[in-house]
XYZ file of C-alpha atoms in Angstrom:
589
model
C 6.033 55.748 -17.516
C 7.330 52.373 -18.774
C 9.005 52.988 -22.176
C 9.807 49.312 -22.883
C 8.265 47.865 -26.078
C 6.638 45.290 -23.780
C 5.004 48.011 -21.710
C 1.915 48.210 -23.871
C 1.280 44.461 -23.910
C -1.540 43.101 -21.731
C -0.608 41.113 -18.628
C -2.090 37.937 -20.114
C 0.320 38.092 -23.064
C 3.294 38.801 -20.800
C 2.323 35.805 -18.674
C 2.099 33.627 -21.800
C 5.583 34.751 -22.906
C 7.097 34.089 -19.489
C 5.437 30.678 -19.348
C 7.620 29.506 -22.266
C 10.922 30.902 -20.993
C 13.657 28.924 -19.195
C 14.840 30.329 -15.828
C 17.791 32.377 -17.124
C 15.639 33.981 -19.832
C 12.902 34.627 -17.282
C 15.346 36.798 -15.323
C 16.435 38.609 -18.488
C 12.823 39.234 -19.473
C 12.076 40.506 -15.966
C 14.620 43.298 -16.516
C 12.894 44.664 -19.640
C 10.196 46.626 -17.805
C 8.504 46.982 -14.423
C 5.387 45.056 -15.391
C 7.315 42.113 -16.847
C 9.526 42.134 -13.752
C 6.536 41.992 -11.454
C 4.979 39.102 -13.380
C 8.295 37.247 -13.787
C 8.843 37.211 -10.027
C 5.432 35.739 -9.222
C 5.608 32.514 -7.137
C 3.616 30.632 -9.785
C 6.389 31.260 -12.345
C 9.111 29.913 -10.074
C 7.020 26.989 -8.931
C 6.882 25.949 -12.595
C 10.661 26.315 -12.883
C 11.183 24.207 -9.759
C 8.956 21.460 -11.153
C 10.320 21.522 -14.707
C 14.022 21.863 -13.825
C 14.150 19.396 -10.919
C 12.460 16.029 -10.670
C 14.072 14.923 -7.396
C 14.099 16.753 -4.048
C 15.278 15.960 -0.549
C 12.303 15.037 1.678
C 13.056 18.022 3.961
C 11.642 20.357 1.300
C 8.195 18.716 1.667
C 7.442 19.573 -1.941
C 4.402 17.305 -2.170
C 2.755 19.326 0.568
C 3.882 22.635 -0.928
C 2.381 21.771 -4.300
C -1.025 21.344 -2.645
C -0.859 24.876 -1.216
C -1.561 28.121 -3.092
C 1.673 29.273 -4.846
C 1.870 32.441 -2.743
C 2.364 30.410 0.453
C 5.774 29.111 -0.686
C 8.901 31.101 -1.541
C 9.407 29.270 -4.821
C 12.020 31.620 -6.248
C 14.080 31.305 -3.068
C 13.748 27.520 -3.265
C 14.875 27.544 -6.904
C 17.902 29.696 -6.065
C 18.810 27.315 -3.233
C 18.826 24.370 -5.641
C 20.994 26.296 -8.108
C 23.502 27.073 -5.349
C 23.543 23.387 -4.413
C 24.237 22.492 -8.047
C 27.113 24.967 -8.199
C 28.670 23.722 -4.963
C 28.313 20.071 -5.974
C 29.756 20.703 -9.430
C 32.791 22.463 -7.957
C 33.505 19.488 -5.694
C 32.893 17.083 -8.569
C 35.474 18.798 -10.773
C 37.982 18.655 -7.906
C 37.534 14.915 -7.348
C 38.240 14.274 -11.024
C 41.545 16.135 -10.795
C 43.253 14.042 -8.120
C 42.974 10.739 -6.277
C 43.719 12.484 -2.993
C 40.537 12.820 -0.874
C 38.462 11.575 -3.820
C 36.156 9.471 -1.669
C 35.736 12.275 0.863
C 34.659 14.606 -1.944
C 32.230 12.005 -3.257
C 30.795 11.694 0.242
C 30.321 15.485 0.463
C 28.265 15.444 -2.712
C 26.299 12.344 -1.703
C 25.469 14.001 1.634
C 23.427 16.560 -0.336
C 21.094 13.683 -1.153
C 18.345 13.938 -3.709
C 19.058 17.639 -4.179
C 21.961 16.604 -6.444
C 20.349 13.606 -8.149
C 19.206 15.623 -11.181
C 22.706 17.062 -11.563
C 24.387 13.652 -11.349
C 21.924 12.176 -13.842
C 22.667 15.008 -16.256
C 26.406 14.232 -16.029
C 25.737 10.549 -16.735
C 23.333 11.188 -19.602
C 24.714 14.359 -21.179
C 28.505 14.065 -21.017
C 29.521 13.716 -24.691
C 31.394 10.607 -25.796
C 34.284 12.741 -27.032
C 34.843 14.423 -23.641
C 38.428 14.203 -22.342
C 37.320 12.366 -19.187
C 34.002 10.877 -20.281
C 34.429 7.548 -18.448
C 35.541 9.173 -15.193
C 32.654 11.645 -15.241
C 30.002 9.052 -15.901
C 31.436 6.538 -13.452
C 31.808 8.924 -10.521
C 28.410 10.538 -11.097
C 26.853 7.067 -11.164
C 28.804 6.088 -8.049
C 27.513 9.148 -6.184
C 23.967 8.324 -7.288
C 24.505 4.817 -5.958
C 25.607 6.130 -2.570
C 22.556 8.420 -2.383
C 20.253 5.522 -3.233
C 21.909 3.091 -0.825
C 21.808 5.616 2.005
C 18.062 5.974 1.426
C 17.621 2.190 1.382
C 19.562 1.640 4.590
C 17.624 4.439 6.303
C 14.343 2.712 5.374
C 15.563 -0.589 6.815
C 16.868 1.162 9.937
C 13.415 2.691 10.482
C 11.870 -0.742 10.067
C 14.364 -2.223 12.519
C 13.344 0.466 15.045
C 9.703 -0.596 14.513
C 8.769 2.680 12.837
C 6.268 2.917 10.005
C 7.679 1.944 6.598
C 5.379 0.939 3.748
C 5.768 -2.490 2.165
C 6.764 -1.081 -1.232
C 9.465 1.025 0.458
C 10.834 -1.978 2.345
C 11.158 -3.989 -0.871
C 11.979 -1.021 -3.094
C 15.022 -0.434 -0.894
C 16.584 -3.522 -2.495
C 15.977 -1.950 -5.907
C 17.895 1.164 -4.878
C 21.077 -0.914 -4.852
C 20.765 -2.046 -8.467
C 18.939 0.661 -10.381
C 21.961 2.912 -11.013
C 20.638 5.696 -13.242
C 17.589 3.733 -14.337
C 13.959 4.460 -13.572
C 12.910 2.712 -10.393
C 13.514 5.058 -7.471
C 11.051 4.881 -4.572
C 9.269 7.966 -5.908
C 9.041 6.361 -9.370
C 7.564 3.212 -7.815
C 5.146 5.315 -5.779
C 3.916 7.230 -8.823
C 3.529 4.020 -10.826
C 1.368 2.444 -8.128
C -0.747 5.610 -8.034
C -1.142 5.414 -11.825
C -2.096 1.727 -11.756
C -4.641 2.253 -8.982
C -6.219 5.161 -10.834
C -6.387 3.104 -14.060
C -8.239 0.323 -12.243
C -10.625 2.800 -10.648
C -11.308 4.599 -13.937
C -12.072 1.347 -15.744
C -14.994 0.624 -13.434
C -17.300 3.616 -12.763
C -19.032 1.651 -9.972
C -15.775 0.827 -8.208
C -16.684 2.414 -4.877
C -19.878 0.332 -4.730
C -18.134 -3.012 -5.186
C -17.610 -5.374 -2.260
C -14.112 -5.962 -0.914
C -14.188 -9.515 -2.287
C -15.058 -8.263 -5.771
C -12.447 -5.506 -5.615
C -9.773 -7.999 -4.553
C -10.442 -10.169 -7.598
C -10.703 -7.215 -9.995
C -7.305 -5.870 -8.900
C -5.648 -9.239 -9.528
C -7.442 -9.561 -12.859
C -6.193 -6.145 -14.049
C -2.600 -6.754 -12.917
C -2.532 -10.128 -14.645
C -4.071 -8.733 -17.830
C -1.253 -6.163 -17.944
C 1.294 -8.926 -17.159
C 2.582 -6.956 -14.155
C 2.525 -10.013 -11.878
C 3.476 -13.642 -12.356
C 6.102 -15.341 -14.477
C 5.188 -17.359 -17.577
C 8.581 -19.096 -17.557
C 9.178 -21.477 -14.665
C 12.735 -22.025 -15.938
C 13.929 -18.637 -14.717
C 11.903 -18.665 -11.487
C 14.960 -17.730 -9.396
C 16.382 -15.253 -11.935
C 17.949 -12.337 -10.077
C 15.758 -9.756 -11.802
C 12.624 -11.376 -10.316
C 13.544 -10.108 -6.829
C 13.091 -6.409 -7.682
C 9.692 -4.741 -7.933
C 10.950 -1.807 -10.019
C 12.151 -4.238 -12.705
C 8.772 -5.987 -12.585
C 7.022 -2.633 -13.030
C 9.237 -0.896 -15.585
C 11.167 -3.555 -17.541
C 9.930 -6.018 -20.155
C 9.094 -8.787 -19.476
C 7.332 -7.939 -16.197
C 8.365 -11.081 -14.320
C 8.728 -11.502 -10.564
C 8.754 -13.965 -7.707
C 5.441 -14.596 -5.882
C 6.614 -12.348 -3.033
C 7.163 -9.363 -5.348
C 3.892 -10.038 -7.193
C 2.042 -10.012 -3.877
C 3.820 -6.804 -2.833
C 2.710 -5.129 -6.077
C -0.818 -6.403 -5.493
C -0.907 -5.173 -1.887
C 0.459 -1.714 -2.758
C -2.190 -1.212 -5.442
C -4.952 -2.688 -3.263
C -4.172 -0.327 -0.398
C -4.566 2.651 -2.743
C -8.002 1.313 -3.686
C -9.265 0.848 -0.142
C -8.528 -2.881 0.161
C -6.590 -4.030 3.233
C -4.197 -6.575 1.712
C -0.971 -7.869 3.258
C 1.511 -10.653 2.449
C 0.998 -13.940 4.250
C 3.223 -16.167 6.366
C 2.520 -19.087 4.041
C 5.658 -21.222 3.543
C 7.428 -21.442 0.165
C 4.861 -19.337 -1.730
C 3.612 -15.969 -0.466
C -0.099 -15.160 -0.837
C -2.062 -11.987 -0.167
C -4.309 -11.903 2.901
C -7.322 -9.596 2.467
C -9.237 -8.526 5.553
C -12.712 -7.012 5.675
C -13.275 -3.697 7.499
C -14.355 -4.073 11.161
C -18.108 -3.610 10.636
C -18.581 -4.950 7.097
C -18.109 -8.423 5.621
C -16.009 -9.110 2.529
C -19.292 -9.259 0.607
C -20.380 -5.823 1.791
C -22.893 -6.899 4.417
C -23.052 -4.730 7.506
C -22.359 -6.340 10.870
C -24.346 -5.433 13.925
C -22.760 -4.139 17.135
C -23.347 -7.553 18.741
C -21.190 -9.365 16.166
C -18.440 -11.212 18.093
C -15.023 -9.527 17.968
C -12.189 -11.262 16.123
C -9.903 -11.372 19.145
C -9.473 -14.883 20.438
C -11.088 -16.727 17.522
C -9.975 -17.629 13.995
C -11.507 -15.402 11.299
C -14.167 -16.931 9.062
C -14.414 -16.688 5.275
C -16.602 -13.583 5.452
C -13.757 -11.719 7.176
C -10.572 -12.963 5.512
C -9.759 -14.209 2.025
C -6.556 -15.218 0.235
C -5.326 -14.332 -3.251
C -2.390 -15.595 -5.294
C -1.997 -12.936 -8.023
C 1.189 -14.647 -9.217
C -0.914 -17.595 -10.448
C -4.524 -16.473 -10.770
C -7.116 -13.726 -10.366
C -9.437 -16.111 -8.496
C -9.796 -16.381 -4.742
C -7.895 -19.216 -3.071
C -9.903 -21.857 -1.260
C -9.271 -21.893 2.478
C -9.622 -25.669 2.585
C -7.083 -26.087 -0.244
C -4.571 -23.952 1.625
C -5.043 -26.015 4.780
C -4.679 -29.260 2.808
C -1.350 -28.072 1.386
C -0.108 -27.254 4.883
C -1.063 -30.746 6.039
C 0.771 -32.250 3.066
C 3.856 -30.216 3.995
C 3.760 -31.814 7.431
C 3.023 -28.555 9.249
C 1.202 -29.145 12.583
C -2.373 -27.867 12.811
C -1.325 -25.629 15.714
C 0.754 -23.595 13.209
C -1.901 -23.313 10.496
C -3.402 -20.070 11.779
C 0.051 -18.463 11.772
C 0.787 -19.623 8.204
C -2.540 -18.307 6.926
C -2.266 -14.950 8.686
C -0.669 -11.737 7.480
C 3.018 -11.315 8.205
C 5.075 -8.263 9.157
C 7.070 -6.073 6.795
C 10.195 -7.120 8.698
C 9.603 -10.784 7.884
C 9.014 -9.911 4.230
C 12.252 -7.907 4.130
C 14.220 -10.818 5.619
C 12.552 -13.271 3.265
C 13.488 -11.058 0.310
C 17.097 -10.938 1.500
C 17.246 -14.731 1.562
C 15.725 -14.887 -1.927
C 18.304 -12.411 -3.256
C 21.090 -14.483 -1.701
C 19.801 -17.657 -3.386
C 19.359 -15.912 -6.742
C 22.868 -14.432 -6.669
C 24.419 -17.782 -5.788
C 22.474 -19.437 -8.599
C 23.520 -16.685 -11.035
C 27.176 -17.071 -10.055
C 27.002 -20.833 -10.566
C 25.375 -20.344 -13.952
C 27.940 -17.774 -15.065
C 30.977 -19.698 -13.833
C 33.193 -20.431 -16.806
C 31.606 -17.757 -18.993
C 33.640 -14.697 -19.919
C 30.646 -12.359 -20.103
C 27.982 -11.650 -17.534
C 24.523 -10.116 -17.570
C 25.109 -6.437 -16.750
C 21.700 -5.763 -15.140
C 20.825 -6.240 -12.398
C 24.416 -6.191 -11.249
C 25.300 -9.274 -9.199
C 27.716 -7.475 -6.870
C 25.202 -4.697 -6.172
C 22.464 -7.248 -5.466
C 24.760 -9.170 -3.094
C 25.606 -5.883 -1.368
C 21.890 -5.208 -0.829
C 21.503 -8.595 0.832
C 24.500 -7.990 3.124
C 23.213 -4.568 4.171
C 19.666 -5.784 4.828
C 20.883 -8.699 6.931
C 23.236 -6.443 8.866
C 20.670 -3.720 9.577
C 17.633 -5.934 10.133
C 19.496 -8.775 11.837
C 16.759 -11.252 12.608
C 13.143 -10.972 13.687
C 14.410 -12.026 17.122
C 16.323 -9.205 18.835
C 18.398 -11.726 20.781
C 19.901 -13.177 17.610
C 20.204 -9.849 15.746
C 23.613 -8.925 17.198
C 24.943 -12.392 16.529
C 23.832 -12.093 12.900
C 25.472 -8.658 12.602
C 28.779 -10.005 13.885
C 28.576 -12.760 11.275
C 27.735 -10.408 8.412
C 30.111 -7.523 9.213
C 33.359 -8.973 7.737
C 31.594 -9.807 4.460
C 29.937 -6.386 4.327
C 33.239 -4.560 4.856
C 35.071 -6.739 2.342
C 32.397 -6.172 -0.311
C 32.263 -2.430 0.329
C 36.041 -2.090 0.054
C 36.201 -4.119 -3.160
C 33.214 -2.694 -5.018
C 31.714 0.372 -3.305
C 34.565 2.371 -1.688
C 32.529 5.561 -2.077
C 30.264 4.290 0.751
C 32.784 5.152 3.476
C 30.453 7.727 5.047
C 27.537 5.299 5.009
C 29.615 2.584 6.663
C 30.947 4.911 9.365
C 27.532 6.373 10.183
C 25.583 3.097 10.347
C 27.901 0.284 11.428
C 29.440 1.501 14.748
C 26.117 2.484 16.409
C 24.632 -0.905 15.569
C 27.538 -2.617 17.318
C 27.276 -0.430 20.418
C 28.656 -2.319 23.398
C 30.104 -5.053 21.217
C 33.788 -5.937 21.074
C 33.933 -4.890 17.405
C 32.708 -1.431 18.335
C 35.699 -0.762 20.575
C 38.333 -2.180 18.257
C 39.234 0.394 15.572
C 37.813 -1.205 12.425
C 39.484 -1.061 9.031
C 36.668 0.618 7.132
C 38.669 2.693 4.674
C 38.915 1.600 1.039
C 42.014 -0.487 0.481
C 43.340 1.493 -2.465
C 43.560 4.656 -0.368
C 45.883 2.807 2.022
C 48.336 1.893 -0.743
C 51.552 3.941 -0.786
C 51.887 6.353 -3.681
C 54.493 5.154 -6.190
C 56.962 7.892 -6.976
C 60.021 6.071 -8.363
C 60.947 7.112 -11.902
C 60.326 4.729 -14.780
C 58.792 1.279 -14.671
C 61.901 -0.713 -13.704
C 61.371 -3.577 -16.138
C 57.565 -3.486 -16.072
C 56.496 -4.190 -19.661
C 52.740 -3.519 -19.417
C 51.217 -0.155 -18.676
C 48.306 1.065 -16.595
C 45.206 1.078 -18.798
C 46.169 -1.858 -21.007
C 43.307 -4.087 -22.167
C 44.365 -7.735 -22.175
C 43.332 -11.360 -22.299
C 44.636 -13.893 -19.813
C 46.923 -16.265 -21.690
C 45.641 -19.364 -19.914
C 42.093 -18.623 -18.716
C 41.091 -16.344 -21.629
C 39.104 -13.819 -19.610
C 39.483 -10.134 -20.497
C 40.602 -7.430 -18.126
C 42.313 -4.094 -17.690
C 45.480 -3.275 -15.756
C 44.962 -0.888 -12.832
C 48.218 -1.399 -10.889
C 51.518 -3.263 -10.814
C 54.383 -4.481 -8.639
C 57.905 -5.042 -9.957
C 57.786 -8.515 -8.367
C 55.072 -10.616 -6.734
C 54.005 -8.822 -3.571
C 51.392 -11.329 -2.409
C 51.383 -13.167 0.915
C 53.471 -16.388 1.072
C 50.328 -18.507 1.489
C 48.842 -17.107 -1.719
C 52.121 -17.610 -3.591
C 52.172 -21.239 -2.504
C 48.485 -21.839 -3.219
C 48.717 -20.333 -6.717
C 52.014 -22.157 -7.398
C 53.673 -18.925 -8.451
C 57.161 -20.433 -8.198
C 56.177 -23.048 -10.811
C 55.691 -20.319 -13.428
C 58.520 -20.087 -15.993
C 59.440 -16.611 -14.712
C 58.471 -17.280 -11.091
C 57.818 -14.621 -8.466
C 60.525 -12.196 -9.593
C 58.599 -11.065 -12.677
C 56.191 -8.075 -12.511
C 52.660 -8.791 -11.255
C 49.609 -6.733 -12.155
C 46.456 -5.686 -10.321
C 43.694 -6.121 -12.874
C 39.931 -5.784 -13.095
C 38.501 -8.829 -14.884
C 35.400 -8.833 -17.062
C 33.346 -10.179 -14.145
C 34.359 -7.018 -12.204
C 36.562 -9.004 -9.817
C 40.046 -7.816 -8.801
C 42.829 -10.269 -9.675
C 46.606 -10.462 -9.438
C 48.239 -11.688 -12.651
C 51.808 -12.563 -13.628
C 53.248 -10.627 -16.548
C 53.805 -13.798 -18.587
C 50.012 -14.367 -18.627
C 49.181 -10.904 -19.990
C 48.337 -10.798 -23.715
C 47.616 -7.275 -24.940
C 44.348 -6.629 -26.806
C 44.071 -3.337 -28.668
C 40.331 -3.491 -29.335
C 37.745 -1.628 -27.262
C 36.649 -3.591 -24.132
C 33.090 -4.839 -23.671
C 30.364 -2.882 -21.871
C 30.982 -4.548 -18.497
C 34.595 -3.363 -18.337
C 33.686 0.041 -19.761
C 31.079 0.498 -17.013
C 33.734 0.276 -14.269
C 36.710 1.707 -16.160
C 35.892 5.259 -15.060
C 36.951 4.389 -11.516
C 40.545 4.308 -12.794
C 40.609 5.939 -16.225
C 39.507 9.061 -18.075
C 38.572 7.552 -21.431
C 39.403 4.844 -23.950
C 42.002 6.005 -26.490
C 41.202 4.352 -29.826
C 44.492 5.489 -31.358
C 46.722 4.000 -28.644
C 44.421 1.062 -27.959
C 44.314 1.542 -24.177
C 42.740 3.586 -21.412
C 43.985 7.038 -20.429
C 44.985 6.853 -16.764
C 43.287 8.838 -14.030
C 45.707 7.487 -11.383
C 48.679 9.787 -11.896
C 49.100 10.164 -8.126
C 50.013 6.460 -7.828
C 51.555 5.858 -11.241
C 52.857 9.190 -12.575
C 54.898 7.619 -15.395
C 52.092 5.512 -16.910
C-alpha cells in the first residue's frame, strides 16, 4: 500500500499539482508515490513541458502535426529529454568556444548545425546573461552570431528551394530577407506565420457573414482592415526607400508599420490566402499591385458560371474574373482602364500590357526585393556618410548580405544568365562574409561550390575561410614599442570617428599600393610607427597609424558594444577599456 502523504489525494488533485510544476520538480514529485509517478509520466504532462519550455523546434520534429494528434500517440517525454540533451551538448561546445580562439568558428558551426533546436538556448544566453558576468559581451555576441547563422541557413534554404522551382510561400520568400536582420528580435518565419493567422482570424471574426461575401467584397474588406490597423502603406513619402520598409516582419511587429508597396502587397496576399481569396503580386512596373482572381466556376461577384462558360486559356480575363488592389494606397478596387492608361503613359507597348497586369512569380518578387534592398542600402550609406553614428536596426551590413545571398542563390529568372550573375556576385559575397559574418563558414562551403558545379571557380580552391583565422599567432614577449593596447576605445585624431583596437603591427604591414594611396610616408612618424587594426563605429575594419589614436576612457556607444563581443569579454569601467578575449593572438595585452 502507498504510504506517501500524497497517496490519499484524488487523481484530479494530483493532476492539478503536477500541472503547475516545472520539469525538474515534476520528476521529483513523480518519485513521491506510485500514483503520482504514473500521473507525472503521462504524455499530456510532457507535451505541456515541451510547449512551455521550448518555443522553437527543428521542422523534422513535425510538432504542428503532433499537436493535432492525441497526446498518447507521441512520446512527449522522450522528445523533451532529447531537447535537454541537445541543450547540454550545445552548452558544452559554447563554453569551449569562449575559452579559446582556436577552432572557434568550427564550434559555432557545430551548434548552428543543430538548428532551431538550440534557438531557445541561444536566446536565453542573449537575454539572461547578467551584465556583471565576466564574459557578458562574448556570451551575448556569440549566441547572437549563432542565431544569425541558423536564421541565414534557413533563409538560403528557402531561396534554394525556390530556385529549384519547389513550392515556397510568398511570405517565406520575403521573410527570408528578414532572417538576416532580425537578430534576437521577433520576426522569425514562424512568428510571421502566426501573425498572419491572427490577422486573418481577426478579420473573419469581425464579420459573422464572412463566408457569404463575394470575392470582390472580401478583397476590399481585407484591404480596409489592414489599412485601419496601419499594417500597410507609408504615410511619409520622405522615407519611401528607408531600409526598414523592405522587411515584412518590421512592418508587422515594429511601430510605425511602414513598408514599400511590394511588402504591403505581400502582407495583403498572405492574409487573403488564409481567407480564401486568391491574391498574388502583379508584374506592374514601379509599383506592385495585388491581382485577385475568381474561382474557376464563380465570378468575383459570386455568380455561378455554367459549364459552357468559355475557358480563360487564350483570352484576356474580364473584370468579372480578375481585379486589382493597391492596399499600400487604398482599400478601393483599382480601375482596369486607369491601370492601362498609366502603362500607355509610361510608354509600354500594348503587347506587354497583359503581362504587366498579370500575376507574377515568387521568384520575380524575390529578385525585385533584392534590388530594392540594394537601393535602400546604398541610399542609407549615402545618407550616413560623414556621420559618426548609424541606425543600429535594421543593420546595413546584414541587409547587404541578404541581397548578396539572394542574388547568388536565385541568379536571374533566366537560367542562362544565372551562372554569369553568380560569378559576378561571388567575390562580393565572400568578402562580406569574411569581414562581417565569419561564423557562416559552413553555410558558404555547403551552398557555394555546388552552385558553381562545372565552373572554373568550382575547381580552383577558393579562399572561404575567415581572414582572422589565417593570421599567424603572435607569441613574441612584450609589445616592442607599441603604446596602445588591445581593447582600447579611441577617437581618430583627424576624422573623429570612434573605434576599438583589435590588433596591431609594430610597423605598417599594408601592401605598397595602400601605403602610397594613403600617403603613409607623409605622416610625421611614417610607416615605421605601430599600426592598429580597429573596428570603427560604423562596424568597418580600418588600419590606423598610432599617431592618430586618441584614447577615450568612456564606455563606447551601443553600435560598438554590439560587436565588441567578437573580440572582448566585457567592458572594464575601472580600466576604461575592453577585457581581451584574443589571448591566443595577443597574450601580453
